[in-house]
Amino acid sequence: PEACQSGDWQSFQNGGQLSEMVVDNSTVPEQFETKWTVDLQGYGQSSPVLWDDIIYVTSVEGDRKETYHIAAYRAKTSEKLWSYELKNATPQESTAHVSKAAPTPVVDSTGVYAFFEGGNLLKLNHRGELVWERNLVEEFGSIESRHGLGASLEHNADSLFVWVERSAEPYLLAVDKTTGQDRWKTTGVGATSWSSPRLIPVNDTDSHLVLSAIGSLTGIDPASGKVLWSFDQIAGNSTPTPMPLEEGKFLIGATVGRGGNDAGLRPAESNGVVEIQQTDEGWQAKFVWRAEEATSSFGSPIVHDGSAFFVNRTGVLFCLDVKTGKE
């Protein structure tokens, strides 16, 4: 994201910019030492985010997931700086089959933004004080989906992107980070998904917000919410999130599907590199290469130093040449 600073980890997978956190291989220790651990309130499936030595985490507790928590810890010492508690806008039974504080928050120089599956969307400043809060269930209806929400927040310098992929009338929302007000709202892709929206740079100045849902990829203009392109020659891509490679290209993963649109493809053929191109007829997306055997599980593939890495659902690691797809 444009607001990213060196050493910060602003969002789920750091917006796909994993290379910013990679160190020289010669400095990686053979063994790792645990510096500290802390017990969190409740349970959370989200990832922590980091800004200026402060770690932010979200969690939920209660038999009906009644209470949400956002907490801040000093990264170097584990000192708890503050915690913020809020009531779930729409409590439901807490079971192993529904998400529990799954969306990862985002953080920037002005504060931390959190979204919970109960419909709560809010911003806190770095002192843990509420800046703005919304109830998306009250505004746009209940969020009912199989296993709950999985999409984390995405952002750029000005906007927060919220993907509510629910069973009926899914939608994508762009929210002004300063005021909390809508910039635009557009219809979601309407297919099963637990992946997260991802900004993919397409040239020096523009990015597309890419959504991956089973059987489709969709590119959205982050400024207007307009659908720029769609792609349906893919299957099993309900969970891995697109990972940016270079301008106009991203890595996509898919697992062995359980029904849905298979597009006549073998599972590996939905794993590979996709390129976004502008043509005389508008924007379009196509595979640069497809894997021969590599598939993903719930985890997204990653790229480093010219190699793409996929881990399948049985734990097999594949390393492919990111330019050619050769194993």
CSV table of C-alpha atoms in Angstrom, one decimal:
chain,number,residue,atom,x,y,z
A,1,PRO,CA,0.0,0.0,0.0
A,2,GLU,CA,1.1,3.6,-0.6
A,3,ALA,CA,1.2,4.3,3.1
A,4,CYS,CA,3.5,1.5,3.9
A,5,GLN,CA,6.7,2.2,5.9
A,6,SER,CA,9.8,0.0,6.2
A,7,GLY,CA,9.5,-2.4,9.1
A,8,ASP,CA,5.7,-2.0,9.5
A,9,TRP,CA,3.2,-4.9,8.8
A,10,GLN,CA,0.1,-3.0,7.9
A,11,SER,CA,-2.5,-5.6,6.9
A,12,PHE,CA,-3.2,-9.3,6.1
A,13,GLN,CA,0.0,-10.6,4.4
A,14,ASN,CA,1.2,-7.0,4.5
A,15,GLY,CA,-0.8,-6.4,1.3
A,16,GLY,CA,1.3,-9.2,-0.4
A,17,GLN,CA,4.5,-7.1,0.0
A,18,LEU,CA,6.3,-10.0,1.8
A,19,SER,CA,9.7,-9.2,0.2
A,20,GLU,CA,9.9,-6.0,2.3
A,21,MET,CA,10.3,-8.2,5.4
A,22,VAL,CA,12.8,-10.7,4.0
A,23,VAL,CA,16.4,-10.6,5.3
A,24,ASP,CA,19.6,-11.9,3.8
A,25,ASN,CA,19.6,-15.7,3.9
A,26,SER,CA,23.0,-15.7,5.5
A,27,THR,CA,21.6,-13.9,8.6
A,28,VAL,CA,18.7,-16.3,9.2
A,29,PRO,CA,19.4,-18.4,12.4
A,30,GLU,CA,19.1,-22.2,12.4
A,31,GLN,CA,17.1,-22.1,15.6
A,32,PHE,CA,14.6,-19.5,16.8
A,33,GLU,CA,14.3,-18.3,20.4
A,34,THR,CA,10.9,-17.2,21.9
A,35,LYS,CA,11.3,-13.7,23.2
A,36,TRP,CA,8.0,-13.4,25.0
A,37,THR,CA,4.4,-14.7,25.0
A,38,VAL,CA,1.2,-13.2,26.3
A,39,ASP,CA,-2.3,-14.6,26.9
A,40,LEU,CA,-5.0,-12.9,24.8
A,41,GLN,CA,-8.6,-12.3,25.8
A,42,GLY,CA,-10.8,-14.7,24.0
A,43,TYR,CA,-9.9,-16.3,20.7
A,44,GLY,CA,-9.0,-14.7,17.3
A,45,GLN,CA,-8.4,-16.2,13.8
A,46,SER,CA,-7.0,-12.9,12.5
A,47,SER,CA,-3.3,-12.0,12.1
A,48,PRO,CA,-1.5,-9.4,14.1
A,49,VAL,CA,-0.5,-6.1,12.5
A,50,LEU,CA,2.5,-3.9,13.4
A,51,TRP,CA,3.1,-0.1,13.3
A,52,ASP,CA,6.0,1.7,14.9
A,53,ASP,CA,6.8,-1.1,17.4
A,54,ILE,CA,3.2,-1.6,18.4
A,55,ILE,CA,1.4,-4.9,17.7
A,56,TYR,CA,-2.4,-4.8,17.3
A,57,VAL,CA,-4.5,-8.0,17.7
A,58,THR,CA,-8.2,-8.7,17.6
A,59,SER,CA,-10.2,-11.4,19.3
A,60,VAL,CA,-13.7,-12.4,20.5
A,61,GLU,CA,-15.1,-14.2,23.6
A,62,GLY,CA,-18.4,-15.5,24.9
A,63,ASP,CA,-20.7,-18.4,24.2
A,64,ARG,CA,-22.4,-16.3,21.6
A,65,LYS,CA,-19.3,-14.2,20.7
A,66,GLU,CA,-20.8,-11.3,22.6
A,67,THR,CA,-17.6,-9.3,23.1
A,68,TYR,CA,-14.9,-8.2,20.7
A,69,HIS,CA,-11.5,-7.0,21.7
A,70,ILE,CA,-8.7,-4.9,20.1
A,71,ALA,CA,-5.5,-4.8,22.0
A,72,ALA,CA,-2.1,-3.1,21.6
A,73,TYR,CA,1.3,-4.5,22.8
A,74,ARG,CA,4.8,-3.1,22.7
A,75,ALA,CA,6.6,-5.4,20.2
A,76,LYS,CA,10.0,-5.3,21.9
A,77,THR,CA,8.8,-5.9,25.5
A,78,SER,CA,5.2,-7.4,25.3
A,79,GLU,CA,4.0,-4.5,27.5
A,80,LYS,CA,0.2,-4.2,27.1
A,81,LEU,CA,-0.5,-0.6,26.2
A,82,TRP,CA,-4.3,-0.7,26.1
A,83,SER,CA,-7.3,-2.8,25.1
A,84,TYR,CA,-10.6,-1.7,23.7
A,85,GLU,CA,-13.8,-3.7,24.2
A,86,LEU,CA,-17.0,-3.5,22.2
A,87,LYS,CA,-20.3,-5.5,22.0
A,88,ASN,CA,-20.9,-7.7,19.0
A,89,ALA,CA,-23.6,-6.0,16.9
A,90,THR,CA,-25.2,-9.4,16.0
A,91,PRO,CA,-24.1,-12.2,18.4
A,92,GLN,CA,-24.4,-15.8,17.3
A,93,GLU,CA,-23.4,-19.2,18.8
A,94,SER,CA,-19.7,-19.7,18.9
A,95,THR,CA,-18.9,-23.0,17.3
A,96,ALA,CA,-16.0,-24.6,15.4
A,97,HIS,CA,-17.9,-24.1,12.2
A,98,VAL,CA,-18.1,-20.3,12.1
A,99,SER,CA,-15.4,-17.6,12.0
A,100,LYS,CA,-14.2,-16.0,15.2
A,101,ALA,CA,-12.7,-12.5,14.7
A,102,ALA,CA,-11.3,-13.8,11.4
A,103,PRO,CA,-10.8,-10.5,9.4
A,104,THR,CA,-7.3,-9.1,10.0
A,105,PRO,CA,-7.3,-5.3,10.8
A,106,VAL,CA,-5.2,-2.7,9.0
A,107,VAL,CA,-3.1,0.0,10.6
A,108,ASP,CA,-1.5,3.3,9.4
A,109,SER,CA,0.0,6.5,10.8
A,110,THR,CA,-3.4,7.6,12.2
A,111,GLY,CA,-4.7,4.5,13.8
A,112,VAL,CA,-6.0,0.9,13.5
A,113,TYR,CA,-9.1,-0.2,11.6
A,114,ALA,CA,-11.0,-3.4,12.6
A,115,PHE,CA,-13.9,-5.3,11.1
A,116,PHE,CA,-15.7,-8.2,12.8
A,117,GLU,CA,-18.1,-10.7,11.4
A,118,GLY,CA,-20.9,-9.4,13.5
A,119,GLY,CA,-20.9,-6.2,11.4
A,120,ASN,CA,-18.8,-3.9,13.6
A,121,LEU,CA,-16.5,-1.7,11.6
A,122,LEU,CA,-14.4,0.9,13.5
A,123,LYS,CA,-11.3,3.0,13.8
A,124,LEU,CA,-9.2,3.6,16.9
A,125,ASN,CA,-6.3,6.0,17.2
A,126,HIS,CA,-2.9,4.8,18.5
A,127,ARG,CA,-4.0,5.6,22.0
A,128,GLY,CA,-6.9,3.2,21.8
A,129,GLU,CA,-9.5,6.0,21.5
A,130,LEU,CA,-12.6,5.6,19.2
A,131,VAL,CA,-12.4,7.8,16.1
A,132,TRP,CA,-15.5,6.4,14.3
A,133,GLU,CA,-17.7,3.3,14.4
A,134,ARG,CA,-20.3,1.7,12.2
A,135,ASN,CA,-22.7,-1.2,12.3
A,136,LEU,CA,-22.9,-2.7,8.8
A,137,VAL,CA,-25.6,-5.1,9.7
A,138,GLU,CA,-27.9,-2.3,10.8
A,139,GLU,CA,-27.1,-0.4,7.6
A,140,PHE,CA,-27.0,-3.2,5.0
A,141,GLY,CA,-28.7,-6.3,6.5
A,142,SER,CA,-27.5,-9.5,8.3
A,143,ILE,CA,-24.2,-11.1,7.3
A,144,GLU,CA,-25.0,-14.8,6.9
A,145,SER,CA,-22.6,-17.1,5.1
A,146,ARG,CA,-21.4,-20.6,5.3
A,147,HIS,CA,-18.7,-20.7,8.0
A,148,GLY,CA,-18.8,-16.9,8.4
A,149,LEU,CA,-16.6,-14.2,6.9
A,150,GLY,CA,-13.0,-14.8,6.0
A,151,ALA,CA,-12.0,-11.6,4.1
A,152,SER,CA,-9.6,-9.3,5.8
A,153,LEU,CA,-9.5,-5.5,5.3
A,154,GLU,CA,-7.5,-4.0,2.5
A,155,HIS,CA,-6.5,-0.3,2.2
A,156,ASN,CA,-4.6,2.4,0.4
A,157,ALA,CA,-3.7,5.9,1.6
A,158,ASP,CA,-7.3,7.2,1.6
A,159,SER,CA,-9.7,4.2,1.6
A,160,LEU,CA,-10.5,1.1,3.5
A,161,PHE,CA,-11.9,-1.8,1.5
A,162,VAL,CA,-14.5,-4.1,3.1
A,163,TRP,CA,-15.6,-7.3,1.3
A,164,VAL,CA,-18.8,-8.7,2.8
A,165,GLU,CA,-19.1,-12.0,0.9
A,166,ARG,CA,-22.4,-13.3,2.3
A,167,SER,CA,-25.0,-15.8,1.1
A,168,ALA,CA,-27.4,-13.1,-0.2
A,169,GLU,CA,-26.6,-9.8,-1.8
A,170,PRO,CA,-22.8,-9.7,-1.1
A,171,TYR,CA,-21.1,-6.3,-1.5
A,172,LEU,CA,-17.8,-4.5,-1.5
A,173,LEU,CA,-17.5,-1.2,0.4
A,174,ALA,CA,-14.9,1.6,0.1
A,175,VAL,CA,-14.8,3.7,3.3
A,176,ASP,CA,-13.1,7.0,3.8
A,177,LYS,CA,-10.4,6.3,6.4
A,178,THR,CA,-10.7,9.7,8.0
A,179,THR,CA,-14.4,10.1,8.4
A,180,GLY,CA,-15.7,6.5,8.2
A,181,GLN,CA,-18.2,7.5,5.4
A,182,ASP,CA,-18.8,5.5,2.2
A,183,ARG,CA,-16.9,6.4,-0.9
A,184,TRP,CA,-18.8,3.8,-2.9
A,185,LYS,CA,-20.6,0.5,-2.5
A,186,THR,CA,-20.8,-2.1,-5.3
A,187,THR,CA,-22.2,-5.6,-5.7
A,188,GLY,CA,-19.9,-8.4,-4.6
A,189,VAL,CA,-18.9,-11.3,-6.9
A,190,GLY,CA,-21.6,-13.5,-5.4
A,191,ALA,CA,-19.6,-16.7,-5.1
A,192,THR,CA,-18.2,-18.7,-2.2
A,193,SER,CA,-15.0,-17.1,-0.9
A,194,TRP,CA,-12.9,-16.7,2.3
A,195,SER,CA,-10.0,-14.9,0.5
A,196,SER,CA,-9.2,-11.3,1.0
A,197,PRO,CA,-9.4,-8.4,-1.5
A,198,ARG,CA,-5.9,-7.4,-2.8
A,199,LEU,CA,-4.6,-4.3,-4.5
A,200,ILE,CA,-2.6,-5.2,-7.5
A,201,PRO,CA,-0.5,-2.4,-9.2
A,202,VAL,CA,-1.1,-2.3,-13.0
A,203,ASN,CA,1.1,0.6,-13.9
A,204,ASP,CA,3.0,3.5,-12.3
A,205,THR,CA,-0.1,5.2,-11.0
A,206,ASP,CA,-3.0,2.7,-10.9
A,207,SER,CA,-4.0,-0.4,-9.1
A,208,HIS,CA,-6.9,-2.8,-9.4
A,209,LEU,CA,-8.7,-4.3,-6.4
A,210,VAL,CA,-8.7,-8.0,-7.2
A,211,LEU,CA,-11.3,-10.4,-5.6
A,212,SER,CA,-10.9,-14.2,-5.8
A,213,ALA,CA,-14.0,-16.3,-5.3
A,214,ILE,CA,-14.5,-19.9,-6.4
A,215,GLY,CA,-14.8,-20.0,-10.2
A,216,SER,CA,-13.9,-16.3,-10.8
A,217,LEU,CA,-11.5,-13.5,-10.5
A,218,THR,CA,-12.8,-9.9,-10.6
A,219,GLY,CA,-10.9,-6.6,-11.0
A,220,ILE,CA,-12.4,-3.4,-9.4
A,221,ASP,CA,-11.4,0.2,-9.8
A,222,PRO,CA,-10.5,1.2,-6.2
A,223,ALA,CA,-11.5,4.9,-6.9
A,224,SER,CA,-15.0,4.3,-8.2
A,225,GLY,CA,-16.0,0.7,-7.5
A,226,LYS,CA,-16.5,0.0,-11.2
A,227,VAL,CA,-15.9,-3.6,-12.4
A,228,LEU,CA,-13.0,-3.4,-14.9
A,229,TRP,CA,-12.7,-7.1,-15.8
A,230,SER,CA,-13.7,-10.6,-14.8
A,231,PHE,CA,-12.1,-14.0,-15.5
A,232,ASP,CA,-13.8,-17.4,-15.1
A,233,GLN,CA,-11.3,-19.9,-16.4
A,234,ILE,CA,-10.4,-20.9,-12.8
A,235,ALA,CA,-11.7,-23.2,-10.1
A,236,GLY,CA,-11.1,-24.1,-6.4
A,237,ASN,CA,-9.9,-20.5,-5.6
A,238,SER,CA,-12.2,-19.9,-2.7
A,239,THR,CA,-9.5,-19.2,-0.1
A,240,PRO,CA,-6.0,-18.2,-1.3
A,241,THR,CA,-5.6,-14.5,-1.7
A,242,PRO,CA,-3.9,-13.0,-4.9
A,243,MET,CA,-0.2,-12.1,-4.3
A,244,PRO,CA,1.3,-9.2,-6.4
A,245,LEU,CA,4.4,-10.0,-8.4
A,246,GLU,CA,5.1,-7.0,-10.6
A,247,GLU,CA,3.1,-4.4,-12.4
A,248,GLY,CA,0.0,-6.1,-13.9
A,249,LYS,CA,0.9,-9.6,-12.6
A,250,PHE,CA,-0.1,-11.6,-9.6
A,251,LEU,CA,0.2,-15.2,-8.2
A,252,ILE,CA,-3.0,-17.1,-7.6
A,253,GLY,CA,-3.6,-20.3,-5.7
A,254,ALA,CA,-6.4,-22.9,-5.7
A,255,THR,CA,-7.1,-26.2,-4.0
A,256,VAL,CA,-8.8,-29.4,-4.9
A,257,GLY,CA,-12.4,-28.2,-5.2
A,258,ARG,CA,-15.5,-29.7,-3.7
A,259,GLY,CA,-18.0,-28.9,-6.4
A,260,GLY,CA,-18.7,-25.5,-8.0
A,261,ASN,CA,-17.6,-24.4,-11.3
A,262,ASP,CA,-14.5,-26.4,-12.4
A,263,ALA,CA,-14.3,-24.8,-15.9
A,264,GLY,CA,-13.1,-28.2,-17.1
A,265,LEU,CA,-9.8,-27.7,-15.5
A,266,ARG,CA,-7.4,-30.0,-13.5
A,267,PRO,CA,-6.8,-28.6,-10.0
A,268,ALA,CA,-3.2,-27.5,-10.8
A,269,GLU,CA,-4.4,-25.5,-13.8
A,270,SER,CA,-6.0,-22.9,-11.5
A,271,ASN,CA,-2.6,-22.2,-9.8
A,272,GLY,CA,-0.1,-19.9,-11.5
A,273,VAL,CA,0.5,-16.4,-12.6
A,274,VAL,CA,-2.2,-14.1,-14.0
A,275,GLU,CA,-1.6,-11.0,-16.0
A,276,ILE,CA,-3.9,-7.9,-16.3
A,277,GLN,CA,-3.7,-6.2,-19.7
A,278,GLN,CA,-5.4,-3.2,-21.3
A,279,THR,CA,-6.6,-3.9,-24.8
A,280,ASP,CA,-8.7,-2.0,-27.4
A,281,GLU,CA,-11.8,-3.6,-25.8
A,282,GLY,CA,-10.8,-2.7,-22.2
A,283,TRP,CA,-9.1,-4.5,-19.4
A,284,GLN,CA,-8.7,-8.3,-19.4
A,285,ALA,CA,-6.9,-11.0,-17.4
A,286,LYS,CA,-5.3,-14.2,-18.5
A,287,PHE,CA,-2.9,-16.8,-17.2
A,288,VAL,CA,0.7,-16.3,-18.1
A,289,TRP,CA,1.4,-19.9,-17.0
A,290,ARG,CA,-0.5,-22.6,-15.1
A,291,ALA,CA,1.1,-25.1,-12.8
A,292,GLU,CA,1.4,-28.8,-13.8
A,293,GLU,CA,1.1,-30.4,-10.4
A,294,ALA,CA,1.3,-27.7,-7.7
A,295,THR,CA,-1.9,-26.8,-5.8
A,296,SER,CA,-2.6,-24.7,-2.7
A,297,SER,CA,-4.4,-25.5,0.5
A,298,PHE,CA,-6.0,-22.7,2.6
A,299,GLY,CA,-2.7,-20.8,2.4
A,300,SER,CA,-1.8,-18.4,-0.4
A,301,PRO,CA,1.2,-19.0,-2.5
A,302,ILE,CA,4.2,-16.7,-2.1
A,303,VAL,CA,7.1,-15.5,-4.2
A,304,HIS,CA,10.7,-14.8,-3.3
A,305,ASP,CA,13.9,-14.3,-5.3
A,306,GLY,CA,12.4,-15.6,-8.6
A,307,SER,CA,10.6,-18.6,-7.1
A,308,ALA,CA,6.9,-19.2,-6.4
A,309,PHE,CA,6.0,-21.5,-3.5
A,310,PHE,CA,2.8,-23.5,-3.1
A,311,VAL,CA,1.9,-25.8,-0.2
A,312,ASN,CA,-0.9,-28.3,-1.0
A,313,ARG,CA,-3.4,-29.7,1.5
A,314,THR,CA,-1.3,-32.8,2.3
A,315,GLY,CA,1.7,-30.6,3.2
A,316,VAL,CA,3.8,-31.0,0.0
A,317,LEU,CA,5.9,-27.9,-0.9
A,318,PHE,CA,6.3,-27.0,-4.5
A,319,CYS,CA,8.9,-24.5,-5.9
A,320,LEU,CA,8.3,-23.1,-9.4
A,321,ASP,CA,10.1,-20.7,-11.6
A,322,VAL,CA,8.0,-17.5,-11.3
A,323,LYS,CA,8.7,-16.5,-15.0
A,324,THR,CA,8.0,-19.9,-16.6
A,325,GLY,CA,6.1,-22.0,-14.1
A,326,LYS,CA,8.7,-24.8,-14.5
A,327,GLU,CA,8.9,-27.0,-11.4
